[in-house]
Amino acid sequence: MEIQTSGKPIDSLLEKVLCMNILSSDYFKELYRLKTYHEVIDEIYNQVDHVEPWMTGNCRGPSTAFCLLYKFFTMKLTVKQMHGLLKHPDSPYIRAVGFLYLRYAGDPKTLWNWFEPYVKDEEEFSPGSTGRMTTMGAYVRDLLLGQYYFDTLFPRIPVPIMRQIVSNLEKMKLPSKHAGVTGDSTRHGSDDTARRPPSVKAALSVSFGQRAPHRASTRDSSPVRRTLPPPPPSYDRNSSDDLRRSPSSRRSQSRELSDREYSDRDRDRGRSRELDRDRDHDRERDRERDRTRNRDKDRDRAMDRDRDRDKDRDRDRDRDRDRERDKDKDRDRERERDRDRRHDYDRRSKYTERESRRDYDRSSRDGSRYNRETSSRRSRSRSRSRSQSLQARNDHIDHRSSPLADGSKEKTSASANLAKLRDLYGDTGDQKGGAMERGTHRDNSGEEVIRLGGSSWK
């Protein structure tokens, strides 16, 4: 669960100049590599040695502690993480950064609940860069009671809540007034004003190269308004006597001094103009160099673009060539397939033709064999019928002398033989039978049998 905050953006809680300096500092940009809460705590442990908002000495940038504090603002700490900060045993500066987080971002209604367990804390440390030691309880009380923190502004606590805090401190028999641990309670009352810019304008002057109007010696020490002091007059005895003697000589001498001062001022103005001219010239040279560099970069970019375009064109050409080659290969494959198909078809047709010829030869041989067999059967049946007719003739000759009463029997046997011959020879037999019947009507029965066989039977 996140800490209950006032709901205002951080840019409106911190002084604007301090916030701008933090966001533009190189150290804060290096803190982008820190991704977790524990990494930021390790950085505080290793780097922070005071919790003032500004660096000391000639470097007028934001302090390490406030850069890390702003890093915590961007992470939006949870209640559990805040308890871990306030109770951290390794470094008092880790705890101090946690209290600063609550004083800037926390809801004023919840400040007393967070700070109450620590208003009597006896751990000693030095919140400022001067090395002045104090207790954590005094530091926490000054955070609650003070409106200024080392000459920077805290978010204002509503008057009813401030009265409640003072009342609670009095009930606990603790000091209810600002002790000066975090700087004086007014902006311009600090003793080390010359050492550190004591206001927003001073910080602005440090950050953006302007002068600090709150310092008495600023106008004289400003590099813009600084003029060379007039050289001390060299007095000798004669001149001192003349000066004492004649007031006109004193006036002429003062006029000479003022003229010299004006000439020195003009000289300084000329120098400053020359410096400005040189600066403008350097600036113009840098701009021209940047333009040339940008032109070179644009030219290199255009050349790279043309090179990439040529590469793409060559790649497309190679791709088209490969496609054509593949099409030719496919065409050759199709031709080979058609050739193989035709070859298979010719081989198959030749085989079927050979097989049909073979079948035809086989069938013709079978037919000739069948004809031979049928003819042999017919010859056998003929020889059988001849033998039967010959036997019948012999029988007829043997019984020729029989009485006429047996004639009917012979006629019956002849008609039976005629029926057998009709069965064997078909219509021809019928025609022959008709001829034989006609012959029988003319002749007797014996001549009829002879005519059935023909002349070959005799």
Short mmCIF file of C-alpha atoms in Angstrom, two decimals:
data_model
loop_
_atom_site.label_atom_id
_atom_site.label_comp_id
_atom_site.label_asym_id
_atom_site.label_seq_id
_atom_site.Cartn_x
_atom_site.Cartn_y
_atom_site.Cartn_z
CA MET A 1 0.00 0.00 0.00
CA GLU A 2 1.37 3.42 -0.99
CA ILE A 3 1.93 6.20 1.51
CA GLN A 4 -0.91 8.70 1.86
CA THR A 5 0.36 11.87 0.20
CA SER A 6 -0.89 15.43 -0.16
CA GLY A 7 -1.77 14.75 -3.80
CA LYS A 8 0.35 17.61 -5.17
CA PRO A 9 3.01 17.01 -7.84
CA ILE A 10 6.61 16.92 -6.66
CA ASP A 11 7.51 19.91 -8.84
CA SER A 12 5.19 22.07 -6.76
CA LEU A 13 6.44 20.71 -3.42
CA LEU A 14 10.15 21.34 -4.04
CA GLU A 15 11.42 24.81 -4.91
CA LYS A 16 11.35 25.21 -8.67
CA VAL A 17 15.02 26.09 -9.05
CA LEU A 18 16.10 23.17 -6.86
CA CYS A 19 13.85 20.82 -8.82
CA MET A 20 15.22 22.06 -12.16
CA ASN A 21 18.81 21.69 -10.96
CA ILE A 22 18.13 18.12 -9.77
CA LEU A 23 16.53 17.10 -13.08
CA SER A 24 19.36 18.61 -15.12
CA SER A 25 22.22 17.27 -13.01
CA ASP A 26 24.45 14.55 -14.42
CA TYR A 27 24.37 12.57 -11.17
CA PHE A 28 20.58 12.30 -11.22
CA LYS A 29 20.72 11.06 -14.82
CA GLU A 30 23.16 8.37 -13.69
CA LEU A 31 20.58 7.23 -11.13
CA TYR A 32 18.38 5.90 -13.96
CA ARG A 33 20.37 2.67 -13.68
CA LEU A 34 18.99 2.12 -10.14
CA LYS A 35 15.77 0.15 -10.51
CA THR A 36 14.93 -1.07 -7.00
CA TYR A 37 14.39 0.39 -3.56
CA HIS A 38 17.34 -1.54 -2.10
CA GLU A 39 19.75 -0.24 -4.76
CA VAL A 40 18.83 3.36 -3.84
CA ILE A 41 19.39 2.58 -0.12
CA ASP A 42 22.85 1.19 -0.94
CA GLU A 43 23.63 4.34 -2.90
CA ILE A 44 22.63 6.51 0.10
CA TYR A 45 24.79 4.40 2.38
CA ASN A 46 27.82 4.74 0.11
CA GLN A 47 27.54 8.35 -1.11
CA VAL A 48 25.61 10.58 1.31
CA ASP A 49 27.50 12.43 4.07
CA HIS A 50 25.04 15.30 4.69
CA VAL A 51 21.37 16.04 3.94
CA GLU A 52 21.57 19.68 2.86
CA PRO A 53 19.81 20.49 -0.41
CA TRP A 54 22.86 22.07 -2.09
CA MET A 55 26.44 20.98 -2.53
CA THR A 56 29.12 22.84 -0.61
CA GLY A 57 32.23 24.58 -1.88
CA ASN A 58 32.56 25.97 -5.37
CA CYS A 59 30.19 23.37 -6.84
CA ARG A 60 26.74 24.92 -6.68
CA GLY A 61 24.65 21.95 -7.75
CA PRO A 62 22.03 19.88 -5.93
CA SER A 63 23.34 17.56 -3.25
CA THR A 64 23.58 13.80 -3.55
CA ALA A 65 21.00 13.34 -0.79
CA PHE A 66 18.34 15.41 -2.59
CA CYS A 67 19.01 13.69 -5.94
CA LEU A 68 18.40 10.33 -4.23
CA LEU A 69 15.36 11.79 -2.44
CA TYR A 70 13.91 12.79 -5.83
CA LYS A 71 14.66 9.27 -7.04
CA PHE A 72 12.46 7.97 -4.18
CA PHE A 73 9.75 10.46 -5.25
CA THR A 74 9.68 8.84 -8.70
CA MET A 75 9.42 5.35 -7.16
CA LYS A 76 6.38 6.16 -4.92
CA LEU A 77 7.34 4.26 -1.78
CA THR A 78 4.95 1.98 0.10
CA VAL A 79 4.22 1.99 3.84
CA LYS A 80 6.41 -1.06 4.39
CA GLN A 81 9.33 0.50 2.53
CA MET A 82 8.98 3.72 4.53
CA HIS A 83 9.10 1.82 7.84
CA GLY A 84 12.24 0.12 6.52
CA LEU A 85 13.80 3.54 5.84
CA LEU A 86 12.88 5.09 9.22
CA LYS A 87 14.18 2.07 11.19
CA HIS A 88 17.28 1.37 9.11
CA PRO A 89 20.19 0.50 11.42
CA ASP A 90 23.10 1.03 9.00
CA SER A 91 23.17 4.81 8.46
CA PRO A 92 21.36 7.81 10.01
CA TYR A 93 21.34 9.49 6.59
CA ILE A 94 19.08 6.73 5.25
CA ARG A 95 16.62 7.56 8.05
CA ALA A 96 16.99 11.31 7.42
CA VAL A 97 16.13 10.88 3.74
CA GLY A 98 13.02 8.93 4.81
CA PHE A 99 11.91 11.78 7.13
CA LEU A 100 12.51 14.31 4.32
CA TYR A 101 10.35 12.20 2.00
CA LEU A 102 7.48 12.33 4.50
CA ARG A 103 7.95 16.08 5.16
CA TYR A 104 7.79 16.91 1.45
CA ALA A 105 5.30 14.37 0.04
CA GLY A 106 3.31 13.12 3.02
CA ASP A 107 -0.17 14.27 3.94
CA PRO A 108 0.17 16.89 6.78
CA LYS A 109 -2.59 15.11 8.71
CA THR A 110 -0.48 11.95 8.93
CA LEU A 111 2.89 13.58 9.76
CA TRP A 112 2.53 13.34 13.53
CA ASN A 113 1.65 9.64 13.36
CA TRP A 114 4.82 8.99 11.37
CA PHE A 115 7.15 11.24 13.40
CA GLU A 116 5.87 10.61 16.95
CA PRO A 117 7.91 7.42 17.64
CA TYR A 118 11.15 9.25 16.72
CA VAL A 119 10.87 12.70 18.42
CA LYS A 120 12.99 11.36 21.32
CA ASP A 121 15.46 9.37 19.19
CA GLU A 122 18.99 9.76 20.59
CA GLU A 123 21.03 8.64 17.55
CA GLU A 124 23.61 11.33 16.75
CA PHE A 125 24.62 12.51 13.30
CA SER A 126 25.53 15.67 11.40
CA PRO A 127 22.71 16.82 9.06
CA GLY A 128 24.73 19.72 7.64
CA SER A 129 28.12 19.93 5.99
CA THR A 130 29.63 21.88 8.93
CA GLY A 131 30.00 18.75 11.05
CA ARG A 132 27.73 20.06 13.81
CA MET A 133 26.31 17.03 15.61
CA THR A 134 22.73 16.66 16.79
CA THR A 135 20.27 13.92 17.68
CA MET A 136 17.76 12.36 15.34
CA GLY A 137 14.94 13.49 17.69
CA ALA A 138 15.98 17.17 17.45
CA TYR A 139 16.28 16.85 13.66
CA VAL A 140 12.78 15.36 13.43
CA ARG A 141 11.30 18.11 15.66
CA ASP A 142 12.90 20.83 13.52
CA LEU A 143 11.44 19.20 10.38
CA LEU A 144 7.99 19.47 11.94
CA LEU A 145 8.34 22.98 13.40
CA GLY A 146 10.38 24.76 10.73
CA GLN A 147 9.22 26.30 7.49
CA TYR A 148 12.75 26.54 6.06
CA TYR A 149 15.26 23.78 5.59
CA PHE A 150 18.81 25.05 5.02
CA ASP A 151 17.38 28.13 3.26
CA THR A 152 14.93 26.17 1.10
CA LEU A 153 11.18 26.14 1.62
CA PHE A 154 9.21 23.22 3.00
CA PRO A 155 5.55 22.71 2.02
CA ARG A 156 3.39 24.68 4.43
CA ILE A 157 1.67 22.78 7.24
CA PRO A 158 -1.87 24.11 7.94
CA VAL A 159 -2.13 26.17 11.13
CA PRO A 160 -4.58 23.84 12.98
CA ILE A 161 -2.32 20.84 12.33
CA MET A 162 0.75 22.85 13.45
CA ARG A 163 -1.04 23.80 16.68
CA GLN A 164 -1.84 20.16 17.32
CA ILE A 165 1.81 19.21 16.76
CA VAL A 166 3.01 21.91 19.19
CA SER A 167 0.45 20.77 21.75
CA ASN A 168 1.58 17.17 21.44
CA LEU A 169 5.24 18.18 21.92
CA GLU A 170 4.34 20.19 25.02
CA LYS A 171 2.46 17.24 26.44
CA MET A 172 5.57 15.13 25.95
CA LYS A 173 7.62 17.92 27.66
CA LEU A 174 9.75 18.44 24.57
CA PRO A 175 10.88 21.75 23.00
CA SER A 176 8.10 23.24 20.89
CA LYS A 177 10.28 25.82 19.15
CA HIS A 178 12.70 25.52 16.27
CA ALA A 179 16.19 24.59 17.54
CA GLY A 180 18.16 25.62 14.43
CA VAL A 181 19.40 22.13 13.62
CA THR A 182 18.21 22.45 10.00
CA GLY A 183 19.32 26.07 9.57
CA ASP A 184 17.68 29.24 10.81
CA SER A 185 13.94 29.67 10.77
CA THR A 186 14.27 32.67 8.41
CA ARG A 187 15.81 32.70 4.98
CA HIS A 188 18.29 35.58 5.40
CA GLY A 189 19.46 34.99 8.94
CA SER A 190 22.00 32.30 8.24
CA ASP A 191 25.58 32.85 9.33
CA ASP A 192 27.07 31.06 6.38
CA THR A 193 25.37 33.19 3.75
CA ALA A 194 28.62 33.88 1.96
CA ARG A 195 29.33 30.15 1.82
CA ARG A 196 26.05 28.99 0.29
CA PRO A 197 23.27 30.76 -1.70
CA PRO A 198 20.54 31.44 0.88
CA SER A 199 17.52 31.85 -1.36
CA VAL A 200 15.84 30.79 -4.56
CA LYS A 201 17.38 33.76 -6.37
CA ALA A 202 20.80 32.83 -5.06
CA ALA A 203 20.34 29.28 -6.28
CA LEU A 204 19.17 30.70 -9.60
CA SER A 205 22.29 32.83 -9.78
CA VAL A 206 24.44 29.80 -9.05
CA SER A 207 22.66 27.62 -11.58
CA PHE A 208 22.21 30.05 -14.44
CA GLY A 209 25.20 32.38 -14.03
CA GLN A 210 23.24 35.37 -12.71
CA ARG A 211 24.14 37.56 -9.76
CA ALA A 212 22.70 37.14 -6.28
CA PRO A 213 20.98 40.43 -5.28
CA HIS A 214 20.65 39.54 -1.58
CA ARG A 215 24.39 39.76 -0.96
CA ALA A 216 25.79 43.15 -0.13
CA SER A 217 29.01 42.62 -2.04
CA THR A 218 27.36 41.09 -5.08
CA ARG A 219 27.10 44.28 -7.13
CA ASP A 220 30.78 45.01 -6.69
CA SER A 221 31.83 41.40 -7.19
CA SER A 222 29.70 40.83 -10.29
CA PRO A 223 31.83 40.12 -13.37
CA VAL A 224 29.51 42.25 -15.47
CA ARG A 225 29.64 45.34 -13.32
CA ARG A 226 33.19 44.97 -12.07
CA THR A 227 35.47 47.88 -13.06
CA LEU A 228 39.09 48.39 -12.38
CA PRO A 229 39.65 50.49 -9.27
CA PRO A 230 41.35 53.80 -9.94
CA PRO A 231 45.04 53.66 -9.30
CA PRO A 232 46.11 55.30 -6.05
CA PRO A 233 47.49 58.77 -6.65
CA SER A 234 51.23 59.02 -6.26
CA TYR A 235 51.96 62.03 -4.19
CA ASP A 236 55.32 63.67 -3.80
CA ARG A 237 56.19 66.59 -1.65
CA ASN A 238 55.94 69.23 -4.33
CA SER A 239 52.59 68.06 -5.50
CA SER A 240 51.28 67.75 -1.95
CA ASP A 241 52.44 71.25 -1.26
CA ASP A 242 50.82 72.48 -4.47
CA LEU A 243 47.61 70.73 -3.56
CA ARG A 244 47.61 72.24 -0.18
CA ARG A 245 48.35 75.57 -1.61
CA SER A 246 45.94 75.81 -4.54
CA PRO A 247 42.37 74.36 -4.58
CA SER A 248 42.23 74.77 -8.37
CA SER A 249 45.06 72.27 -8.70
CA ARG A 250 43.04 69.89 -6.53
CA ARG A 251 40.07 70.32 -8.86
CA SER A 252 42.20 69.74 -11.92
CA GLN A 253 43.68 66.66 -10.34
CA SER A 254 40.26 65.26 -9.48
CA ARG A 255 39.21 66.01 -13.05
CA GLU A 256 42.23 64.12 -14.29
CA LEU A 257 41.35 61.22 -12.00
CA SER A 258 37.76 61.16 -13.24
CA ASP A 259 38.97 61.29 -16.84
CA ARG A 260 41.34 58.43 -16.13
CA GLU A 261 38.50 56.52 -14.52
CA TYR A 262 36.29 57.12 -17.54
CA SER A 263 39.06 56.08 -19.89
CA ASP A 264 39.61 52.93 -17.83
CA ARG A 265 35.90 52.26 -17.93
CA ASP A 266 35.83 52.78 -21.68
CA ARG A 267 38.80 50.49 -22.00
CA ASP A 268 37.01 47.89 -19.95
CA ARG A 269 33.92 48.33 -22.09
CA GLY A 270 36.01 47.90 -25.20
CA ARG A 271 37.55 44.79 -23.75
CA SER A 272 34.17 43.42 -22.83
CA ARG A 273 32.95 44.23 -26.35
CA GLU A 274 35.95 42.45 -27.79
CA LEU A 275 35.28 39.53 -25.50
CA ASP A 276 31.64 39.49 -26.55
CA ARG A 277 32.70 39.70 -30.19
CA ASP A 278 35.16 36.84 -29.72
CA ARG A 279 32.48 34.88 -27.94
CA ASP A 280 30.02 35.51 -30.75
CA HIS A 281 32.68 34.58 -33.27
CA ASP A 282 33.40 31.35 -31.39
CA ARG A 283 29.70 30.68 -31.16
CA GLU A 284 29.26 31.26 -34.88
CA ARG A 285 32.25 29.03 -35.60
CA ASP A 286 30.75 26.29 -33.42
CA ARG A 287 27.42 26.69 -35.19
CA GLU A 288 29.12 26.47 -38.58
CA ARG A 289 31.02 23.41 -37.43
CA ASP A 290 27.79 21.84 -36.23
CA ARG A 291 26.13 22.68 -39.54
CA THR A 292 29.02 21.14 -41.45
CA ARG A 293 28.90 18.09 -39.23
CA ASN A 294 25.16 17.80 -39.74
CA ARG A 295 25.63 18.14 -43.50
CA ASP A 296 28.26 15.42 -43.43
CA LYS A 297 25.93 13.24 -41.39
CA ASP A 298 23.08 13.89 -43.84
CA ARG A 299 25.39 13.08 -46.75
CA ASP A 300 26.54 9.89 -45.05
CA ARG A 301 22.93 9.01 -44.34
CA ALA A 302 21.99 9.61 -47.98
CA MET A 303 24.94 7.49 -49.13
CA ASP A 304 23.94 4.74 -46.74
CA ARG A 305 20.40 4.99 -48.05
CA ASP A 306 21.58 4.74 -51.66
CA ARG A 307 23.83 1.82 -50.74
CA ASP A 308 20.97 0.05 -49.04
CA ARG A 309 18.76 0.75 -52.06
CA ASP A 310 21.39 -0.72 -54.39
CA LYS A 311 21.72 -3.74 -52.13
CA ASP A 312 17.96 -4.21 -52.15
CA ARG A 313 17.90 -3.87 -55.94
CA ASP A 314 20.69 -6.43 -56.32
CA ARG A 315 18.91 -8.72 -53.91
CA ASP A 316 15.67 -8.42 -55.89
CA ARG A 317 17.55 -9.08 -59.12
CA ASP A 318 19.19 -12.17 -57.65
CA ARG A 319 15.82 -13.32 -56.36
CA ASP A 320 14.24 -12.89 -59.81
CA ARG A 321 17.15 -14.75 -61.38
CA ASP A 322 16.73 -17.60 -58.91
CA ARG A 323 13.02 -17.68 -59.66
CA GLU A 324 13.68 -17.90 -63.41
CA ARG A 325 16.22 -20.64 -62.82
CA ASP A 326 13.72 -22.58 -60.73
CA LYS A 327 11.07 -22.14 -63.44
CA ASP A 328 13.50 -23.50 -66.06
CA LYS A 329 14.29 -26.46 -63.84
CA ASP A 330 10.58 -27.13 -63.35
CA ARG A 331 10.03 -26.88 -67.10
CA ASP A 332 12.86 -29.39 -67.80
CA ARG A 333 11.44 -31.72 -65.15
CA GLU A 334 8.01 -31.52 -66.77
CA ARG A 335 9.52 -32.30 -70.19
CA GLU A 336 11.34 -35.33 -68.76
CA ARG A 337 8.10 -36.49 -67.15
CA ASP A 338 6.23 -36.17 -70.46
CA ARG A 339 9.01 -38.07 -72.24
CA ASP A 340 8.86 -40.84 -69.63
CA ARG A 341 5.08 -40.97 -69.94
CA ARG A 342 5.29 -41.30 -73.74
CA HIS A 343 7.95 -43.97 -73.45
CA ASP A 344 5.82 -45.92 -70.95
CA TYR A 345 2.78 -45.53 -73.21
CA ASP A 346 4.71 -46.81 -76.28
CA ARG A 347 6.10 -49.72 -74.31
CA ARG A 348 2.64 -50.55 -72.99
CA SER A 349 1.05 -50.33 -76.47
CA LYS A 350 3.77 -52.56 -77.96
CA TYR A 351 3.24 -55.05 -75.18
CA THR A 352 -0.53 -55.09 -75.65
CA GLU A 353 -0.07 -55.42 -79.43
CA ARG A 354 2.30 -58.33 -78.91
CA GLU A 355 -0.10 -59.90 -76.43
CA SER A 356 -3.04 -59.47 -78.80
CA ARG A 357 -1.03 -61.02 -81.66
CA ARG A 358 -0.10 -63.87 -79.38
CA ASP A 359 -3.74 -64.34 -78.38
CA TYR A 360 -4.77 -64.23 -82.03
CA ASP A 361 -2.16 -66.86 -82.99
CA ARG A 362 -3.22 -68.99 -80.06
CA SER A 363 -6.89 -68.69 -80.96
CA SER A 364 -6.14 -69.48 -84.64
CA ARG A 365 -4.15 -72.56 -83.60
CA ASP A 366 -6.99 -73.63 -81.32
CA GLY A 367 -9.49 -73.12 -84.15
CA SER A 368 -7.44 -75.20 -86.61
CA ARG A 369 -7.10 -77.91 -84.00
CA TYR A 370 -10.84 -77.77 -83.36
CA ASN A 371 -11.51 -78.03 -87.11
CA ARG A 372 -9.19 -80.98 -87.38
CA GLU A 373 -10.86 -82.67 -84.47
CA THR A 374 -14.35 -82.05 -85.86
CA SER A 375 -13.28 -83.29 -89.29
CA SER A 376 -11.76 -86.41 -87.75
CA ARG A 377 -14.98 -86.94 -85.81
CA ARG A 378 -17.00 -86.53 -89.00
CA SER A 379 -14.77 -89.02 -90.86
CA ARG A 380 -15.14 -91.50 -88.05
CA SER A 381 -18.90 -91.10 -88.03
CA ARG A 382 -18.95 -91.52 -91.82
CA SER A 383 -16.88 -94.68 -91.67
CA ARG A 384 -19.20 -95.93 -88.91
CA SER A 385 -22.27 -95.19 -90.99
CA ARG A 386 -20.69 -96.83 -94.05
CA SER A 387 -19.94 -99.92 -92.07
CA GLN A 388 -23.48 -99.97 -90.74
CA SER A 389 -24.94 -99.51 -94.21
CA LEU A 390 -22.65 -102.21 -95.60
CA GLN A 391 -23.81 -104.56 -92.93
CA ALA A 392 -27.38 -103.70 -93.69
CA ARG A 393 -26.74 -104.43 -97.38
CA ASN A 394 -25.18 -107.75 -96.57
CA ASP A 395 -28.11 -108.59 -94.39
CA HIS A 396 -30.45 -107.63 -97.22
CA ILE A 397 -28.57 -109.81 -99.69
CA ASP A 398 -28.65 -112.73 -97.28
CA HIS A 399 -32.40 -112.49 -96.76
CA ARG A 400 -33.32 -111.64 -100.37
CA SER A 401 -34.86 -115.01 -100.76
CA SER A 402 -37.25 -114.44 -97.85
CA PRO A 403 -40.94 -114.24 -98.54
CA LEU A 404 -42.72 -111.03 -99.36
CA ALA A 405 -44.13 -111.02 -95.86
CA ASP A 406 -40.76 -109.85 -94.61
CA GLY A 407 -40.77 -106.84 -96.98
CA SER A 408 -42.46 -104.65 -94.46
CA LYS A 409 -39.73 -105.38 -91.92
CA GLU A 410 -37.03 -104.46 -94.38
CA LYS A 411 -38.87 -101.27 -95.26
CA THR A 412 -39.01 -100.41 -91.57
CA SER A 413 -35.26 -100.98 -91.08
CA ALA A 414 -34.49 -98.88 -94.18
CA SER A 415 -36.56 -95.98 -92.85
CA ALA A 416 -34.74 -96.29 -89.49
CA ASN A 417 -31.38 -96.10 -91.24
CA LEU A 418 -32.61 -93.12 -93.22
CA ALA A 419 -33.51 -91.31 -89.99
CA LYS A 420 -30.03 -91.94 -88.60
CA LEU A 421 -28.44 -90.56 -91.77
CA ARG A 422 -30.61 -87.44 -91.50
CA ASP A 423 -29.41 -86.89 -87.96
CA LEU A 424 -25.79 -87.16 -89.06
CA TYR A 425 -25.81 -85.02 -92.24
CA GLY A 426 -28.53 -82.54 -91.69
CA ASP A 427 -30.29 -80.84 -94.72
CA THR A 428 -28.00 -82.52 -97.15
CA GLY A 429 -29.09 -85.72 -95.68
CA ASP A 430 -32.69 -84.48 -96.00
CA GLN A 431 -32.12 -83.68 -99.67
CA LYS A 432 -30.47 -87.03 -100.20
CA GLY A 433 -33.23 -88.65 -98.25
CA GLY A 434 -35.78 -86.91 -100.50
CA ALA A 435 -33.93 -88.17 -103.54
CA MET A 436 -33.76 -91.59 -102.01
CA GLU A 437 -37.46 -91.48 -101.19
CA ARG A 438 -38.21 -90.51 -104.77
CA GLY A 439 -36.06 -93.43 -105.94
CA THR A 440 -37.82 -95.79 -103.67
CA HIS A 441 -41.21 -94.93 -105.11
CA ARG A 442 -39.96 -95.90 -108.51
CA ASP A 443 -37.92 -99.03 -107.67
CA ASN A 444 -38.11 -101.88 -105.24
CA SER A 445 -36.56 -102.02 -101.76
CA GLY A 446 -33.32 -103.62 -102.75
CA GLU A 447 -32.52 -100.92 -105.33
CA GLU A 448 -33.38 -98.25 -102.76
CA VAL A 449 -30.58 -99.44 -100.42
CA ILE A 450 -28.04 -99.44 -103.25
CA ARG A 451 -29.03 -95.86 -104.24
CA LEU A 452 -28.61 -94.63 -100.67
CA GLY A 453 -24.95 -95.50 -100.72
CA GLY A 454 -24.35 -94.24 -104.23
CA SER A 455 -22.08 -95.79 -106.87
CA SER A 456 -19.16 -95.84 -104.50
CA TRP A 457 -20.82 -98.55 -102.42
CA LYS A 458 -20.91 -101.11 -105.19
#
